PDB file of C-alpha atoms in Angstrom:
ATOM      1  CA  UNK A   1     -76.238  25.770 -58.291  1.00 70.00           C
ATOM      2  CA  UNK A   2     -73.289  26.731 -56.106  1.00 88.00           C
ATOM      3  CA  UNK A   3     -70.272  28.402 -57.662  1.00 92.00           C
ATOM      4  CA  UNK A   4     -67.330  25.982 -57.836  1.00 95.00           C
ATOM      5  CA  UNK A   5     -64.660  27.958 -59.720  1.00 97.00           C
ATOM      6  CA  UNK A   6     -64.231  31.727 -59.863  1.00 97.00           C
ATOM      7  CA  UNK A   7     -61.540  33.299 -62.025  1.00 96.00           C
ATOM      8  CA  UNK A   8     -61.402  36.908 -60.899  1.00 96.00           C
ATOM      9  CA  UNK A   9     -59.828  39.357 -63.351  1.00 96.00           C
ATOM     10  CA  UNK A  10     -56.612  37.376 -63.834  1.00 97.00           C
ATOM     11  CA  UNK A  11     -53.725  38.315 -66.108  1.00 96.00           C
ATOM     12  CA  UNK A  12     -50.499  36.503 -66.978  1.00 95.00           C
ATOM     13  CA  UNK A  13     -47.522  38.522 -68.164  1.00 95.00           C
ATOM     14  CA  UNK A  14     -44.341  36.942 -69.531  1.00 92.00           C
ATOM     15  CA  UNK A  15     -41.744  39.674 -69.877  1.00 88.00           C
ATOM     16  CA  UNK A  16     -43.656  42.354 -71.749  1.00 84.00           C
ATOM     17  CA  UNK A  17     -46.198  39.944 -73.269  1.00 89.00           C
ATOM     18  CA  UNK A  18     -49.694  39.716 -71.762  1.00 91.00           C
ATOM     19  CA  UNK A  19     -50.630  36.132 -72.573  1.00 94.00           C
ATOM     20  CA  UNK A  20     -53.941  36.517 -70.726  1.00 94.00           C
ATOM     21  CA  UNK A  21     -55.449  39.867 -69.820  1.00 95.00           C
ATOM     22  CA  UNK A  22     -58.189  40.567 -67.251  1.00 95.00           C
ATOM     23  CA  UNK A  23     -59.950  37.232 -67.607  1.00 96.00           C
ATOM     24  CA  UNK A  24     -63.007  36.607 -65.448  1.00 97.00           C
ATOM     25  CA  UNK A  25     -65.142  33.475 -65.621  1.00 96.00           C
ATOM     26  CA  UNK A  26     -67.004  31.091 -63.362  1.00 96.00           C
ATOM     27  CA  UNK A  27     -68.161  27.499 -63.288  1.00 96.00           C
ATOM     28  CA  UNK A  28     -71.025  26.239 -61.148  1.00 95.00           C
ATOM     29  CA  UNK A  29     -71.285  22.758 -59.687  1.00 94.00           C
ATOM     30  CA  UNK A  30     -72.217  20.244 -62.375  1.00 93.00           C
ATOM     31  CA  UNK A  31     -71.653  22.555 -65.348  1.00 95.00           C
ATOM     32  CA  UNK A  32     -69.898  21.558 -68.564  1.00 96.00           C
ATOM     33  CA  UNK A  33     -68.155  24.640 -69.928  1.00 96.00           C
ATOM     34  CA  UNK A  34     -66.106  25.261 -73.082  1.00 95.00           C
ATOM     35  CA  UNK A  35     -63.106  27.559 -73.546  1.00 95.00           C
ATOM     36  CA  UNK A  36     -62.362  28.229 -77.210  1.00 93.00           C
ATOM     37  CA  UNK A  37     -60.382  30.580 -79.414  1.00 91.00           C
ATOM     38  CA  UNK A  38     -57.667  30.661 -82.086  1.00 89.00           C
ATOM     39  CA  UNK A  39     -54.222  29.172 -81.517  1.00 87.00           C
ATOM     40  CA  UNK A  40     -52.258  31.505 -79.242  1.00 87.00           C
ATOM     41  CA  UNK A  41     -55.407  32.981 -77.698  1.00 90.00           C
ATOM     42  CA  UNK A  42     -54.265  32.113 -74.156  1.00 91.00           C
ATOM     43  CA  UNK A  43     -56.458  29.083 -73.449  1.00 93.00           C
ATOM     44  CA  UNK A  44     -53.739  26.790 -72.109  1.00 91.00           C
ATOM     45  CA  UNK A  45     -52.212  29.694 -70.150  1.00 94.00           C
ATOM     46  CA  UNK A  46     -55.622  30.136 -68.514  1.00 94.00           C
ATOM     47  CA  UNK A  47     -55.674  26.414 -67.673  1.00 93.00           C
ATOM     48  CA  UNK A  48     -52.204  26.718 -66.190  1.00 94.00           C
ATOM     49  CA  UNK A  49     -53.267  29.602 -63.953  1.00 95.00           C
ATOM     50  CA  UNK A  50     -56.377  27.750 -62.828  1.00 96.00           C
ATOM     51  CA  UNK A  51     -54.464  24.559 -61.983  1.00 94.00           C
ATOM     52  CA  UNK A  52     -51.484  26.146 -60.236  1.00 93.00           C
ATOM     53  CA  UNK A  53     -48.848  25.701 -62.924  1.00 93.00           C
ATOM     54  CA  UNK A  54     -48.639  29.509 -63.063  1.00 94.00           C
ATOM     55  CA  UNK A  55     -49.484  32.068 -60.395  1.00 95.00           C
ATOM     56  CA  UNK A  56     -51.399  34.920 -62.053  1.00 95.00           C
ATOM     57  CA  UNK A  57     -49.484  38.168 -62.390  1.00 96.00           C
ATOM     58  CA  UNK A  58     -52.730  39.936 -61.487  1.00 95.00           C
ATOM     59  CA  UNK A  59     -56.054  38.759 -60.095  1.00 96.00           C
ATOM     60  CA  UNK A  60     -57.020  35.635 -58.170  1.00 97.00           C
ATOM     61  CA  UNK A  61     -58.556  32.201 -58.673  1.00 97.00           C
ATOM     62  CA  UNK A  62     -60.984  30.727 -56.142  1.00 97.00           C
ATOM     63  CA  UNK A  63     -62.036  27.091 -55.966  1.00 96.00           C
ATOM     64  CA  UNK A  64     -64.862  25.820 -53.803  1.00 93.00           C
ATOM     65  CA  UNK A  65     -64.815  29.076 -51.835  1.00 93.00           C
ATOM     66  CA  UNK A  66     -61.068  29.110 -51.151  1.00 95.00           C
ATOM     67  CA  UNK A  67     -58.282  30.968 -52.948  1.00 96.00           C
ATOM     68  CA  UNK A  68     -56.337  28.476 -55.043  1.00 96.00           C
ATOM     69  CA  UNK A  69     -54.040  30.848 -56.947  1.00 94.00           C
ATOM     70  CA  UNK A  70     -50.608  30.911 -55.365  1.00 92.00           C
ATOM     71  CA  UNK A  71     -50.780  27.244 -54.387  1.00 94.00           C
ATOM     72  CA  UNK A  72     -48.611  24.535 -55.952  1.00 92.00           C
ATOM     73  CA  UNK A  73     -50.140  22.259 -58.576  1.00 91.00           C
ATOM     74  CA  UNK A  74     -50.280  19.265 -56.207  1.00 89.00           C
ATOM     75  CA  UNK A  75     -52.083  21.410 -53.624  1.00 92.00           C
ATOM     76  CA  UNK A  76     -54.632  22.497 -56.234  1.00 94.00           C
ATOM     77  CA  UNK A  77     -55.111  18.823 -57.142  1.00 91.00           C
ATOM     78  CA  UNK A  78     -55.695  18.003 -53.478  1.00 90.00           C
ATOM     79  CA  UNK A  79     -58.368  20.732 -53.395  1.00 93.00           C
ATOM     80  CA  UNK A  80     -60.291  18.840 -56.077  1.00 93.00           C
ATOM     81  CA  UNK A  81     -59.067  19.827 -59.556  1.00 94.00           C
ATOM     82  CA  UNK A  82     -57.625  17.455 -62.140  1.00 92.00           C
ATOM     83  CA  UNK A  83     -56.519  18.045 -65.708  1.00 90.00           C
ATOM     84  CA  UNK A  84     -55.321  16.431 -68.895  1.00 87.00           C
ATOM     85  CA  UNK A  85     -52.881  18.001 -71.339  1.00 80.00           C
ATOM     86  CA  UNK A  86     -52.926  18.892 -75.022  1.00 71.00           C
ATOM     87  CA  UNK A  87     -49.862  16.670 -75.455  1.00 70.00           C
ATOM     88  CA  UNK A  88     -50.512  13.442 -73.566  1.00 76.00           C
ATOM     89  CA  UNK A  89     -48.432  13.217 -70.405  1.00 77.00           C
ATOM     90  CA  UNK A  90     -48.395   9.668 -69.123  1.00 83.00           C
ATOM     91  CA  UNK A  91     -45.699   7.823 -67.218  1.00 81.00           C
ATOM     92  CA  UNK A  92     -44.865   6.148 -70.500  1.00 82.00           C
ATOM     93  CA  UNK A  93     -42.529   3.454 -69.148  1.00 88.00           C
ATOM     94  CA  UNK A  94     -44.942   2.353 -66.407  1.00 88.00           C
ATOM     95  CA  UNK A  95     -47.852  -0.022 -66.822  1.00 92.00           C
ATOM     96  CA  UNK A  96     -51.360   1.177 -67.506  1.00 93.00           C
ATOM     97  CA  UNK A  97     -52.551   0.229 -64.022  1.00 93.00           C
ATOM     98  CA  UNK A  98     -49.547   1.859 -62.331  1.00 90.00           C
ATOM     99  CA  UNK A  99     -50.391   5.138 -64.092  1.00 90.00           C
ATOM    100  CA  UNK A 100     -53.780   5.063 -62.386  1.00 90.00           C
ATOM    101  CA  UNK A 101     -52.491   3.800 -59.032  1.00 88.00           C
ATOM    102  CA  UNK A 102     -50.061   6.728 -58.827  1.00 84.00           C
ATOM    103  CA  UNK A 103     -53.031   9.099 -58.929  1.00 81.00           C
ATOM    104  CA  UNK A 104     -54.865   7.140 -56.220  1.00 72.00           C
ATOM    105  CA  UNK A 105     -51.766   7.259 -54.002  1.00 70.00           C
ATOM    106  CA  UNK A 106     -52.572  10.834 -52.961  1.00 65.00           C
ATOM    107  CA  UNK A 107     -55.357   9.313 -50.855  1.00 64.00           C
ATOM    108  CA  UNK A 108     -53.340   6.620 -49.026  1.00 64.00           C
ATOM    109  CA  UNK A 109     -52.598   6.932 -45.331  1.00 63.00           C
ATOM    110  CA  UNK A 110     -49.625   4.576 -44.929  1.00 63.00           C
ATOM    111  CA  UNK A 111     -46.165   6.122 -44.507  1.00 62.00           C
ATOM    112  CA  UNK A 112     -42.704   5.312 -45.824  1.00 65.00           C
ATOM    113  CA  UNK A 113     -41.932   2.977 -42.926  1.00 62.00           C
ATOM    114  CA  UNK A 114     -45.139   1.004 -43.596  1.00 64.00           C
ATOM    115  CA  UNK A 115     -44.123   0.656 -47.249  1.00 65.00           C
ATOM    116  CA  UNK A 116     -40.573  -0.457 -46.426  1.00 71.00           C
ATOM    117  CA  UNK A 117     -41.652  -3.240 -44.069  1.00 65.00           C
ATOM    118  CA  UNK A 118     -44.775  -3.967 -46.146  1.00 71.00           C
ATOM    119  CA  UNK A 119     -46.942  -4.222 -43.052  1.00 70.00           C
ATOM    120  CA  UNK A 120     -50.647  -4.963 -42.946  1.00 68.00           C
ATOM    121  CA  UNK A 121     -51.681  -1.346 -43.365  1.00 67.00           C
ATOM    122  CA  UNK A 122     -49.556  -0.989 -46.493  1.00 63.00           C
ATOM    123  CA  UNK A 123     -50.717  -4.287 -48.004  1.00 70.00           C
ATOM    124  CA  UNK A 124     -54.404  -3.643 -47.369  1.00 72.00           C
ATOM    125  CA  UNK A 125     -54.284  -0.127 -48.827  1.00 73.00           C
ATOM    126  CA  UNK A 126     -52.313  -1.303 -51.852  1.00 72.00           C
ATOM    127  CA  UNK A 127     -54.877  -4.033 -52.459  1.00 76.00           C
ATOM    128  CA  UNK A 128     -57.642  -1.450 -52.152  1.00 76.00           C
ATOM    129  CA  UNK A 129     -56.154   1.023 -54.651  1.00 81.00           C
ATOM    130  CA  UNK A 130     -55.267  -1.797 -57.059  1.00 82.00           C
ATOM    131  CA  UNK A 131     -58.918  -2.843 -57.107  1.00 83.00           C
ATOM    132  CA  UNK A 132     -60.086   0.764 -57.493  1.00 84.00           C
ATOM    133  CA  UNK A 133     -57.651   1.216 -60.398  1.00 88.00           C
ATOM    134  CA  UNK A 134     -58.923  -1.942 -62.083  1.00 90.00           C
ATOM    135  CA  UNK A 135     -62.520  -0.808 -61.637  1.00 88.00           C
ATOM    136  CA  UNK A 136     -61.680   2.522 -63.276  1.00 88.00           C
ATOM    137  CA  UNK A 137     -59.837   0.822 -66.146  1.00 92.00           C
ATOM    138  CA  UNK A 138     -62.921  -1.340 -66.767  1.00 90.00           C
ATOM    139  CA  UNK A 139     -65.043   1.794 -67.122  1.00 87.00           C
ATOM    140  CA  UNK A 140     -62.686   3.005 -69.860  1.00 87.00           C
ATOM    141  CA  UNK A 141     -62.385  -0.448 -71.470  1.00 89.00           C
ATOM    142  CA  UNK A 142     -58.689  -0.670 -70.616  1.00 92.00           C
ATOM    143  CA  UNK A 143     -58.731  -3.603 -68.189  1.00 91.00           C
ATOM    144  CA  UNK A 144     -57.228  -5.999 -70.734  1.00 91.00           C
ATOM    145  CA  UNK A 145     -54.233  -3.656 -71.135  1.00 90.00           C
ATOM    146  CA  UNK A 146     -53.781  -3.147 -67.366  1.00 92.00           C
ATOM    147  CA  UNK A 147     -50.265  -4.596 -67.353  1.00 93.00           C
ATOM    148  CA  UNK A 148     -49.226  -3.245 -70.747  1.00 92.00           C
ATOM    149  CA  UNK A 149     -46.589  -0.496 -70.831  1.00 92.00           C
ATOM    150  CA  UNK A 150     -48.479   2.783 -71.312  1.00 90.00           C
ATOM    151  CA  UNK A 151     -46.400   3.946 -74.303  1.00 91.00           C
ATOM    152  CA  UNK A 152     -47.457   0.852 -76.245  1.00 92.00           C
ATOM    153  CA  UNK A 153     -51.137   1.797 -76.228  1.00 91.00           C
ATOM    154  CA  UNK A 154     -52.626   3.258 -79.411  1.00 87.00           C
ATOM    155  CA  UNK A 155     -53.279   6.999 -79.305  1.00 83.00           C
ATOM    156  CA  UNK A 156     -56.985   6.861 -78.517  1.00 82.00           C
ATOM    157  CA  UNK A 157     -56.432   4.509 -75.592  1.00 87.00           C
ATOM    158  CA  UNK A 158     -53.638   6.705 -74.240  1.00 88.00           C
ATOM    159  CA  UNK A 159     -56.149   9.574 -74.201  1.00 86.00           C
ATOM    160  CA  UNK A 160     -58.630   7.438 -72.275  1.00 86.00           C
ATOM    161  CA  UNK A 161     -55.917   6.412 -69.830  1.00 90.00           C
ATOM    162  CA  UNK A 162     -54.972  10.036 -69.197  1.00 90.00           C
ATOM    163  CA  UNK A 163     -58.608  10.874 -68.408  1.00 89.00           C
ATOM    164  CA  UNK A 164     -58.896   7.797 -66.171  1.00 90.00           C
ATOM    165  CA  UNK A 165     -55.758   8.834 -64.277  1.00 90.00           C
ATOM    166  CA  UNK A 166     -57.178  12.338 -63.770  1.00 91.00           C
ATOM    167  CA  UNK A 167     -60.419  10.882 -62.409  1.00 92.00           C
ATOM    168  CA  UNK A 168     -58.442   8.709 -59.971  1.00 90.00           C
ATOM    169  CA  UNK A 169     -57.634  11.866 -58.000  1.00 89.00           C
ATOM    170  CA  UNK A 170     -61.399  12.080 -57.320  1.00 89.00           C
ATOM    171  CA  UNK A 171     -61.827  15.664 -58.556  1.00 93.00           C
ATOM    172  CA  UNK A 172     -64.768  18.030 -58.326  1.00 95.00           C
ATOM    173  CA  UNK A 173     -63.580  19.815 -61.495  1.00 96.00           C
ATOM    174  CA  UNK A 174     -62.020  18.076 -64.502  1.00 95.00           C
ATOM    175  CA  UNK A 175     -60.142  20.239 -67.027  1.00 94.00           C
ATOM    176  CA  UNK A 176     -59.671  18.691 -70.472  1.00 93.00           C
ATOM    177  CA  UNK A 177     -57.107  20.341 -72.780  1.00 90.00           C
ATOM    178  CA  UNK A 178     -57.971  19.420 -76.395  1.00 88.00           C
ATOM    179  CA  UNK A 179     -58.991  15.819 -75.668  1.00 87.00           C
ATOM    180  CA  UNK A 180     -60.043  15.236 -79.290  1.00 84.00           C
ATOM    181  CA  UNK A 181     -56.659  16.277 -80.741  1.00 80.00           C
ATOM    182  CA  UNK A 182     -55.441  13.566 -83.108  1.00 77.00           C
ATOM    183  CA  UNK A 183     -58.687  11.615 -83.006  1.00 79.00           C
ATOM    184  CA  UNK A 184     -60.633  10.465 -86.045  1.00 82.00           C
ATOM    185  CA  UNK A 185     -64.350  11.324 -86.385  1.00 84.00           C
ATOM    186  CA  UNK A 186     -65.522   8.047 -84.818  1.00 85.00           C
ATOM    187  CA  UNK A 187     -63.174   8.449 -81.852  1.00 83.00           C
ATOM    188  CA  UNK A 188     -64.352  12.053 -81.415  1.00 83.00           C
ATOM    189  CA  UNK A 189     -67.993  10.924 -81.408  1.00 85.00           C
ATOM    190  CA  UNK A 190     -67.194   8.325 -78.751  1.00 85.00           C
ATOM    191  CA  UNK A 191     -65.309  10.970 -76.749  1.00 84.00           C
ATOM    192  CA  UNK A 192     -68.345  13.259 -76.815  1.00 87.00           C
ATOM    193  CA  UNK A 193     -70.503  10.539 -75.316  1.00 89.00           C
ATOM    194  CA  UNK A 194     -67.809   9.703 -72.768  1.00 87.00           C
ATOM    195  CA  UNK A 195     -67.558  13.329 -71.597  1.00 90.00           C
ATOM    196  CA  UNK A 196     -71.317  13.470 -71.058  1.00 90.00           C
ATOM    197  CA  UNK A 197     -71.219  10.163 -69.211  1.00 90.00           C
ATOM    198  CA  UNK A 198     -68.245  11.177 -67.011  1.00 90.00           C
ATOM    199  CA  UNK A 199     -69.987  14.367 -65.907  1.00 91.00           C
ATOM    200  CA  UNK A 200     -73.093  12.414 -64.871  1.00 90.00           C
ATOM    201  CA  UNK A 201     -71.430   9.278 -63.458  1.00 88.00           C
ATOM    202  CA  UNK A 202     -68.732  11.061 -61.439  1.00 89.00           C
ATOM    203  CA  UNK A 203     -70.927  14.034 -60.478  1.00 91.00           C
ATOM    204  CA  UNK A 204     -68.376  16.662 -61.420  1.00 94.00           C
ATOM    205  CA  UNK A 205     -67.939  19.849 -63.417  1.00 96.00           C
ATOM    206  CA  UNK A 206     -65.907  19.939 -66.633  1.00 96.00           C
ATOM    207  CA  UNK A 207     -63.969  22.734 -68.336  1.00 96.00           C
ATOM    208  CA  UNK A 208     -63.048  21.884 -71.901  1.00 94.00           C
ATOM    209  CA  UNK A 209     -60.554  23.418 -74.343  1.00 91.00           C
ATOM    210  CA  UNK A 210     -61.229  22.122 -77.828  1.00 88.00           C
ATOM    211  CA  UNK A 211     -60.929  23.125 -81.496  1.00 87.00           C
ATOM    212  CA  UNK A 212     -63.482  20.576 -82.728  1.00 87.00           C
ATOM    213  CA  UNK A 213     -66.552  22.797 -82.800  1.00 88.00           C
ATOM    214  CA  UNK A 214     -68.920  19.888 -83.306  1.00 87.00           C
ATOM    215  CA  UNK A 215     -67.727  18.471 -79.996  1.00 89.00           C
ATOM    216  CA  UNK A 216     -67.822  21.831 -78.196  1.00 91.00           C
ATOM    217  CA  UNK A 217     -71.274  22.793 -79.412  1.00 91.00           C
ATOM    218  CA  UNK A 218     -72.542  19.268 -78.791  1.00 90.00           C
ATOM    219  CA  UNK A 219     -71.623  18.962 -75.109  1.00 92.00           C
ATOM    220  CA  UNK A 220     -71.051  22.419 -73.589  1.00 94.00           C
ATOM    221  CA  UNK A 221     -73.754  24.385 -71.804  1.00 95.00           C
ATOM    222  CA  UNK A 222     -71.843  27.664 -71.811  1.00 95.00           C
ATOM    223  CA  UNK A 223     -68.774  28.783 -73.748  1.00 96.00           C
ATOM    224  CA  UNK A 224     -66.094  31.406 -73.171  1.00 96.00           C
ATOM    225  CA  UNK A 225     -64.162  32.722 -76.166  1.00 95.00           C
ATOM    226  CA  UNK A 226     -60.628  34.150 -75.993  1.00 93.00           C
ATOM    227  CA  UNK A 227     -58.700  36.154 -78.580  1.00 93.00           C
ATOM    228  CA  UNK A 228     -55.204  37.563 -77.995  1.00 92.00           C
ATOM    229  CA  UNK A 229     -55.526  36.697 -74.308  1.00 92.00           C
ATOM    230  CA  UNK A 230     -58.785  38.599 -73.803  1.00 94.00           C
ATOM    231  CA  UNK A 231     -62.324  37.310 -73.371  1.00 95.00           C
ATOM    232  CA  UNK A 232     -64.374  38.498 -76.332  1.00 94.00           C
ATOM    233  CA  UNK A 233     -67.610  36.584 -75.706  1.00 93.00           C
ATOM    234  CA  UNK A 234     -69.458  34.213 -73.425  1.00 94.00           C
ATOM    235  CA  UNK A 235     -72.817  32.507 -73.749  1.00 95.00           C
ATOM    236  CA  UNK A 236     -74.702  29.418 -74.793  1.00 95.00           C
ATOM    237  CA  UNK A 237     -73.619  27.489 -77.910  1.00 93.00           C
ATOM    238  CA  UNK A 238     -76.391  29.125 -79.935  1.00 92.00           C
ATOM    239  CA  UNK A 239     -75.357  32.598 -78.759  1.00 94.00           C
ATOM    240  CA  UNK A 240     -71.704  31.927 -79.587  1.00 93.00           C
ATOM    241  CA  UNK A 241     -72.520  30.590 -83.073  1.00 90.00           C
ATOM    242  CA  UNK A 242     -74.389  33.818 -83.836  1.00 90.00           C
ATOM    243  CA  UNK A 243     -71.864  36.212 -82.281  1.00 89.00           C
ATOM    244  CA  UNK A 244     -70.428  38.380 -85.070  1.00 90.00           C
ATOM    245  CA  UNK A 245     -67.144  39.015 -83.304  1.00 88.00           C
ATOM    246  CA  UNK A 246     -66.595  35.299 -82.632  1.00 89.00           C
ATOM    247  CA  UNK A 247     -67.395  34.466 -86.249  1.00 88.00           C
ATOM    248  CA  UNK A 248     -64.864  37.032 -87.430  1.00 85.00           C
ATOM    249  CA  UNK A 249     -62.154  36.084 -84.940  1.00 77.00           C
ATOM    250  CA  UNK A 250     -62.484  32.320 -84.906  1.00 79.00           C
ATOM    251  CA  UNK A 251     -65.438  30.503 -86.478  1.00 70.00           C
ATOM    252  CA  UNK A 252     -65.327  32.143 -89.896  1.00 67.00           C
ATOM    253  CA  UNK A 253     -68.238  31.186 -92.071  1.00 49.00           C
ATOM    254  CA  UNK A 254     -68.253  27.630 -90.740  1.00 49.00           C
ATOM    255  CA  UNK A 255     -71.749  26.287 -90.285  1.00 42.00           C
ATOM    256  CA  UNK A 256     -72.098  24.222 -87.112  1.00 44.00           C
ATOM    257  CA  UNK A 257     -75.048  21.912 -86.915  1.00 39.00           C
TER     258      UNK A 257
END
């Protein structure tokens, strides 16, 4: 498999605090990878460096063979990365379908003048992305709420909408930041199946931050573990479950089936 993402010895320093220190990792095309560790370990900071929210203080990030670190978040998205957030970030006052259409708009070719006069090019492209948005909402069982205001959706459906919006950018790599946060066991089980299905159906790679170890061990092929901003282990789920340092730093005596 070809290497899709390469994180090359990156560090992030805020003042005198090293939030992430000398992190290296890679993701190949089609892989489903986990990033775990205690609260404050630097996981979300790593996500932010990968997706262009932060520029690493040291080191570089490469995506699909090109340097992505130093680019703006929207430029990284255009390269083929999409993410969700630990705290759901929807356009809460807009409709469900408009949340998805906004993501598709990065692919339109009409300009401002076309939109103002609502010419044929504008109307045909708007019809096209509306249909694509509806098709995506059907996949996530949200078509009946297409014209509902996003903030009125129950929590689990808001999570699904956020993932649908990320997929509307047509990414090669999807980064999920604690997608199971706030979900009950049944919702988490459904999420696990959805993540597997998304990877296969959309032919993409996935990087997952998650505290639910049943979910992580159930879907991830390889796992990276952070503690105090440093990588302390990497390996398969079985290797991570048996790693003494990971058990001491994060898993405790928890038995993961």
